[in-house]
Short mmCIF file of C-alpha atoms and ligand atoms in Angstrom, two decimals:
data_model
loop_
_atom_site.label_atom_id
_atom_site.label_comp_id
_atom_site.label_asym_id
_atom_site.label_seq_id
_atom_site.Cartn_x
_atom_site.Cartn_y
_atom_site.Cartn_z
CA UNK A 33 -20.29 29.07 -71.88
CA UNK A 34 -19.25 28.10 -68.15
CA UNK A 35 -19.72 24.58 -67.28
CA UNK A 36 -21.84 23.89 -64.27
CA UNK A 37 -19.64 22.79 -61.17
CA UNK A 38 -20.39 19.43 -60.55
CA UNK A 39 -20.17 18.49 -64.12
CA UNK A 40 -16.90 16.40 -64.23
CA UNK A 41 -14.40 16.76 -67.40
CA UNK A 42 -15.00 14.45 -69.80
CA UNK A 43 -13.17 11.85 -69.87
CA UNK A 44 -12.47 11.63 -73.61
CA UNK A 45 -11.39 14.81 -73.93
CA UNK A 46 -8.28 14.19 -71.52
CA UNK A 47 -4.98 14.06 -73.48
CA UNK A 48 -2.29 11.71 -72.87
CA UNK A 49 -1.99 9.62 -69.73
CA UNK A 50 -3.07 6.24 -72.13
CA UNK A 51 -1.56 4.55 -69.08
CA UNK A 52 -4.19 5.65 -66.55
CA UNK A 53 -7.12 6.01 -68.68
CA UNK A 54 -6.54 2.21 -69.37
CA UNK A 55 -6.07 1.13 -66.15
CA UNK A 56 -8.68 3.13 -64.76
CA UNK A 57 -11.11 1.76 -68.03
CA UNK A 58 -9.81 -2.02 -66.83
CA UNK A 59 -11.41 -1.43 -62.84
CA UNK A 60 -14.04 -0.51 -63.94
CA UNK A 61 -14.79 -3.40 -66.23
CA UNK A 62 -13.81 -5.88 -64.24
CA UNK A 63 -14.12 -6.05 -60.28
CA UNK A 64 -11.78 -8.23 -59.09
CA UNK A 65 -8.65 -5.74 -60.26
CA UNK A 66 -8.96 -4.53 -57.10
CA UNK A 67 -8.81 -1.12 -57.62
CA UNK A 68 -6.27 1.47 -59.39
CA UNK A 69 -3.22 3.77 -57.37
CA UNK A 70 -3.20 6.75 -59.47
CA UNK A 71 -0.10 8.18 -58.74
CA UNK A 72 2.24 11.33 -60.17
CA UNK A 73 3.13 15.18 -59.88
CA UNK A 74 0.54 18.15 -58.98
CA UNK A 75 -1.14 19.04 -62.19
CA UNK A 76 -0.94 15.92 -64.10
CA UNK A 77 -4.79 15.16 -63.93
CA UNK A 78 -5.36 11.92 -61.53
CA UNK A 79 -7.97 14.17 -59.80
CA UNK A 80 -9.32 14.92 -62.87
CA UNK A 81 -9.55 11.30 -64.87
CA UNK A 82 -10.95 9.54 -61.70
CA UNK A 83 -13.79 12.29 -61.29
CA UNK A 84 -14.09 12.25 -65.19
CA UNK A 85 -14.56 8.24 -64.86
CA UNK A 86 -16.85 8.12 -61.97
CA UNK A 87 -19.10 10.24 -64.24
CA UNK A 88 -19.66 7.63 -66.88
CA UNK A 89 -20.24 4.95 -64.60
CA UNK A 90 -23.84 3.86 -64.69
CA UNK A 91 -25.93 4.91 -61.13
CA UNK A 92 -25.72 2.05 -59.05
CA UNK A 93 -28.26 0.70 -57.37
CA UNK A 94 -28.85 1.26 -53.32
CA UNK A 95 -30.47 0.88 -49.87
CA UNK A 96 -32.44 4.29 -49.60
CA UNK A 97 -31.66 6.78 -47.30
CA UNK A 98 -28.64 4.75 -46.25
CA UNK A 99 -25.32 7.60 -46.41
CA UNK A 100 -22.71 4.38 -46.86
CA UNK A 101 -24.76 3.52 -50.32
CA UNK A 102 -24.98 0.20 -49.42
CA UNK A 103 -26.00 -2.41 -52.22
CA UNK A 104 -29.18 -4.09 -51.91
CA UNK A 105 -27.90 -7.67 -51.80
CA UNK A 106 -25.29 -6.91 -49.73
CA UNK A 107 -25.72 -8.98 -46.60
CA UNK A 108 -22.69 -7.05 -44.49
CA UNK A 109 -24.06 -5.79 -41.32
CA UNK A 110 -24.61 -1.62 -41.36
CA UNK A 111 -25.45 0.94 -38.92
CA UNK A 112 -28.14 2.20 -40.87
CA UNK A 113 -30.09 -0.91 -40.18
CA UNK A 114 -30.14 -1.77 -44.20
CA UNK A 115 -30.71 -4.97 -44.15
CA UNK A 116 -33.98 -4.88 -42.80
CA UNK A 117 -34.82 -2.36 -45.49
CA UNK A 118 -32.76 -4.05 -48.37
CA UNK A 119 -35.14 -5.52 -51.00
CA UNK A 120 -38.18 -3.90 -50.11
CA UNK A 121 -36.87 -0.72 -51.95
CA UNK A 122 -33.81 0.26 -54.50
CA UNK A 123 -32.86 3.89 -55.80
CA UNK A 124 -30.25 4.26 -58.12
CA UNK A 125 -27.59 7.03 -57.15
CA UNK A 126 -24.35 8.31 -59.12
CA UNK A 127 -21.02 6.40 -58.16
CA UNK A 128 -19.18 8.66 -55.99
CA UNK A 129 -16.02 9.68 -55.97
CA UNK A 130 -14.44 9.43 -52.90
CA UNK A 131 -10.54 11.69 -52.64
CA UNK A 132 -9.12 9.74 -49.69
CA UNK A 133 -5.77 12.27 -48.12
CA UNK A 134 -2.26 11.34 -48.09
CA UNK A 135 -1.35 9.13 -45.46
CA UNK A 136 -5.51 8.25 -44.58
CA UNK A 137 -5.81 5.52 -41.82
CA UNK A 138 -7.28 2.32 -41.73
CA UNK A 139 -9.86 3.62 -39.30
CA UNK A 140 -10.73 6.80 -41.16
CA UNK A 141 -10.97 4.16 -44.64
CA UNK A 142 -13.47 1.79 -43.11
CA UNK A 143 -14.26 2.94 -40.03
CA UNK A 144 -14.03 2.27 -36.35
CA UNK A 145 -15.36 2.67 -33.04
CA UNK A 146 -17.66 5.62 -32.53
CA UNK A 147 -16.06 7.02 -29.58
CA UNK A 148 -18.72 9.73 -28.86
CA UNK A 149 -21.08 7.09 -28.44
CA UNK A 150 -18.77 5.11 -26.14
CA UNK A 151 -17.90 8.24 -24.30
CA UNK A 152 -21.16 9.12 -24.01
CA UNK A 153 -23.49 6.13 -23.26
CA UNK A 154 -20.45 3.32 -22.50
CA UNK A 155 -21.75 1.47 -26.12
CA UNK A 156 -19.48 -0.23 -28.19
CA UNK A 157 -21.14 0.34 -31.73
CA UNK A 158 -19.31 0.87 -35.15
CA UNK A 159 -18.93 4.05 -36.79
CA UNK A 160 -18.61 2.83 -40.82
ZN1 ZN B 424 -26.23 0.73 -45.36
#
Protein backbone atom coordinates (compact mmCIF):
# COMPACT_ATOMS: atom_id res chain seq x y z
CA UNK A 1 0.00 0.00 0.00
CA UNK A 2 1.81 3.42 -0.98
CA UNK A 3 1.36 6.15 1.41
CA UNK A 4 -0.05 9.34 0.03
CA UNK A 5 2.74 12.12 -0.31
CA UNK A 6 1.97 14.61 2.03
CA UNK A 7 1.30 12.18 4.73
CA UNK A 8 4.33 12.70 7.10
CA UNK A 9 6.04 9.51 8.91
CA UNK A 10 4.76 8.93 11.98
CA UNK A 11 6.38 10.01 14.50
CA UNK A 12 6.17 6.95 16.79
CA UNK A 13 7.33 4.76 14.50
CA UNK A 14 10.87 6.58 14.29
CA UNK A 15 13.62 4.51 16.01
CA UNK A 16 16.23 5.88 18.12
CA UNK A 17 17.13 9.54 18.26
CA UNK A 18 15.33 9.62 22.13
CA UNK A 19 17.41 12.80 22.20
CA UNK A 20 15.50 14.70 19.49
CA UNK A 21 12.19 13.23 19.80
CA UNK A 22 12.37 14.67 23.42
CA UNK A 23 13.51 17.83 22.71
CA UNK A 24 11.41 18.28 19.86
CA UNK A 25 8.22 16.76 22.29
CA UNK A 26 9.54 19.62 25.02
CA UNK A 27 8.94 22.81 22.15
CA UNK A 28 6.19 21.83 21.51
CA UNK A 29 4.76 21.67 24.98
CA UNK A 30 6.03 24.52 26.17
CA UNK A 31 6.63 27.90 24.16
CA UNK A 32 9.05 29.70 25.77
CA UNK A 33 11.97 26.86 24.85
CA UNK A 34 12.47 28.82 22.13
CA UNK A 35 12.69 26.49 19.60
CA UNK A 36 14.90 23.19 18.82
CA UNK A 37 18.46 23.08 16.38
CA UNK A 38 18.17 19.71 15.02
CA UNK A 39 21.44 19.01 13.99
CA UNK A 40 23.55 15.72 12.54
CA UNK A 41 24.71 13.69 9.34
CA UNK A 42 22.57 13.21 5.94
CA UNK A 43 20.25 10.37 6.60
CA UNK A 44 19.83 10.49 10.24
CA UNK A 45 16.08 11.67 10.10
CA UNK A 46 15.90 15.53 11.43
CA UNK A 47 13.89 16.12 8.19
CA UNK A 48 11.92 13.41 8.94
CA UNK A 49 11.02 13.81 12.97
CA UNK A 50 10.29 17.60 12.51
CA UNK A 51 7.78 16.88 9.51
CA UNK A 52 6.59 13.77 11.55
CA UNK A 53 5.97 16.33 14.63
CA UNK A 54 4.41 19.12 12.80
CA UNK A 55 1.83 16.46 11.83
CA UNK A 56 0.52 15.84 15.30
CA UNK A 57 0.33 19.28 16.22
CA UNK A 58 -3.25 20.39 16.54
CA UNK A 59 -4.39 23.06 13.43
CA UNK A 60 -3.87 26.30 14.75
CA UNK A 61 -6.02 28.83 14.54
CA UNK A 62 -5.63 31.93 11.84
CA UNK A 63 -6.43 35.22 10.05
CA UNK A 64 -8.08 33.88 6.72
CA UNK A 65 -6.64 34.25 3.58
CA UNK A 66 -3.58 35.74 5.24
CA UNK A 67 -0.23 33.50 3.54
CA UNK A 68 2.01 34.49 6.91
CA UNK A 69 -0.83 32.48 9.09
CA UNK A 70 -1.03 35.08 11.34
CA UNK A 71 -2.82 34.40 14.80
CA UNK A 72 -5.94 36.10 15.48
CA UNK A 73 -4.87 37.96 18.62
CA UNK A 74 -1.82 38.80 17.36
CA UNK A 75 -1.63 42.57 17.35
CA UNK A 76 1.92 42.74 15.17
CA UNK A 77 1.39 44.86 12.21
CA UNK A 78 1.09 42.62 8.67
CA UNK A 79 0.99 43.33 5.11
CA UNK A 80 -2.00 41.48 4.61
CA UNK A 81 -3.92 44.08 6.49
CA UNK A 82 -4.94 41.27 9.32
CA UNK A 83 -5.67 43.18 11.85
CA UNK A 84 -8.53 44.75 10.49
CA UNK A 85 -9.82 41.31 9.66
CA UNK A 86 -8.59 39.55 12.95
CA UNK A 87 -11.60 38.60 15.14
CA UNK A 88 -14.24 38.92 12.79
CA UNK A 89 -13.21 35.44 11.35
CA UNK A 90 -10.78 32.32 12.42
CA UNK A 91 -9.94 29.10 10.25
CA UNK A 92 -7.92 26.58 11.62
CA UNK A 93 -4.96 25.41 9.28
CA UNK A 94 -2.19 22.57 9.83
CA UNK A 95 1.15 23.87 11.49
CA UNK A 96 3.57 24.09 8.79
CA UNK A 97 6.71 23.03 8.48
CA UNK A 98 8.93 25.42 7.35
CA UNK A 99 12.91 23.76 6.02
CA UNK A 100 14.87 27.02 6.34
CA UNK A 101 18.63 26.36 3.99
CA UNK A 102 21.99 26.33 5.36
CA UNK A 103 23.35 29.55 5.97
CA UNK A 104 19.47 31.44 5.51
CA UNK A 105 19.66 35.24 6.28
CA UNK A 106 18.06 37.33 8.63
CA UNK A 107 16.20 39.00 5.81
CA UNK A 108 15.11 35.87 4.00
CA UNK A 109 13.91 34.53 7.98
CA UNK A 110 11.70 37.49 8.71
CA UNK A 111 11.72 39.50 5.99
CA UNK A 112 12.75 42.84 4.65
CA UNK A 113 12.26 45.54 2.34
CA UNK A 114 10.31 44.70 -0.78
CA UNK A 115 12.63 46.08 -3.23
CA UNK A 116 10.37 45.61 -6.33
CA UNK A 117 8.02 47.79 -4.76
CA UNK A 118 10.68 50.39 -3.93
CA UNK A 119 12.14 50.02 -7.35
CA UNK A 120 9.09 50.30 -8.80
CA UNK A 121 6.82 52.94 -7.13
CA UNK A 122 9.79 54.62 -4.66
CA UNK A 123 7.59 52.89 -1.44
CA UNK A 124 9.21 51.78 1.46
CA UNK A 125 6.81 48.84 2.57
CA UNK A 126 7.82 45.46 4.25
CA UNK A 127 8.00 42.30 2.54
CA UNK A 128 7.30 39.62 5.73
ZN1 LIG B 1 -1.27 38.31 8.54
Amino acid sequence: MAIAARTPFPFTAIVGQAEMKQALLLAAVEPRLGGVMVFGDRGTGKSTAVRALAGLLPPMKVVPGCRYKCAPDDRSPCIEGCRERAGKHVEESAVPFVDLPLGATEDRVVGSLDLERALATGEKRFEP
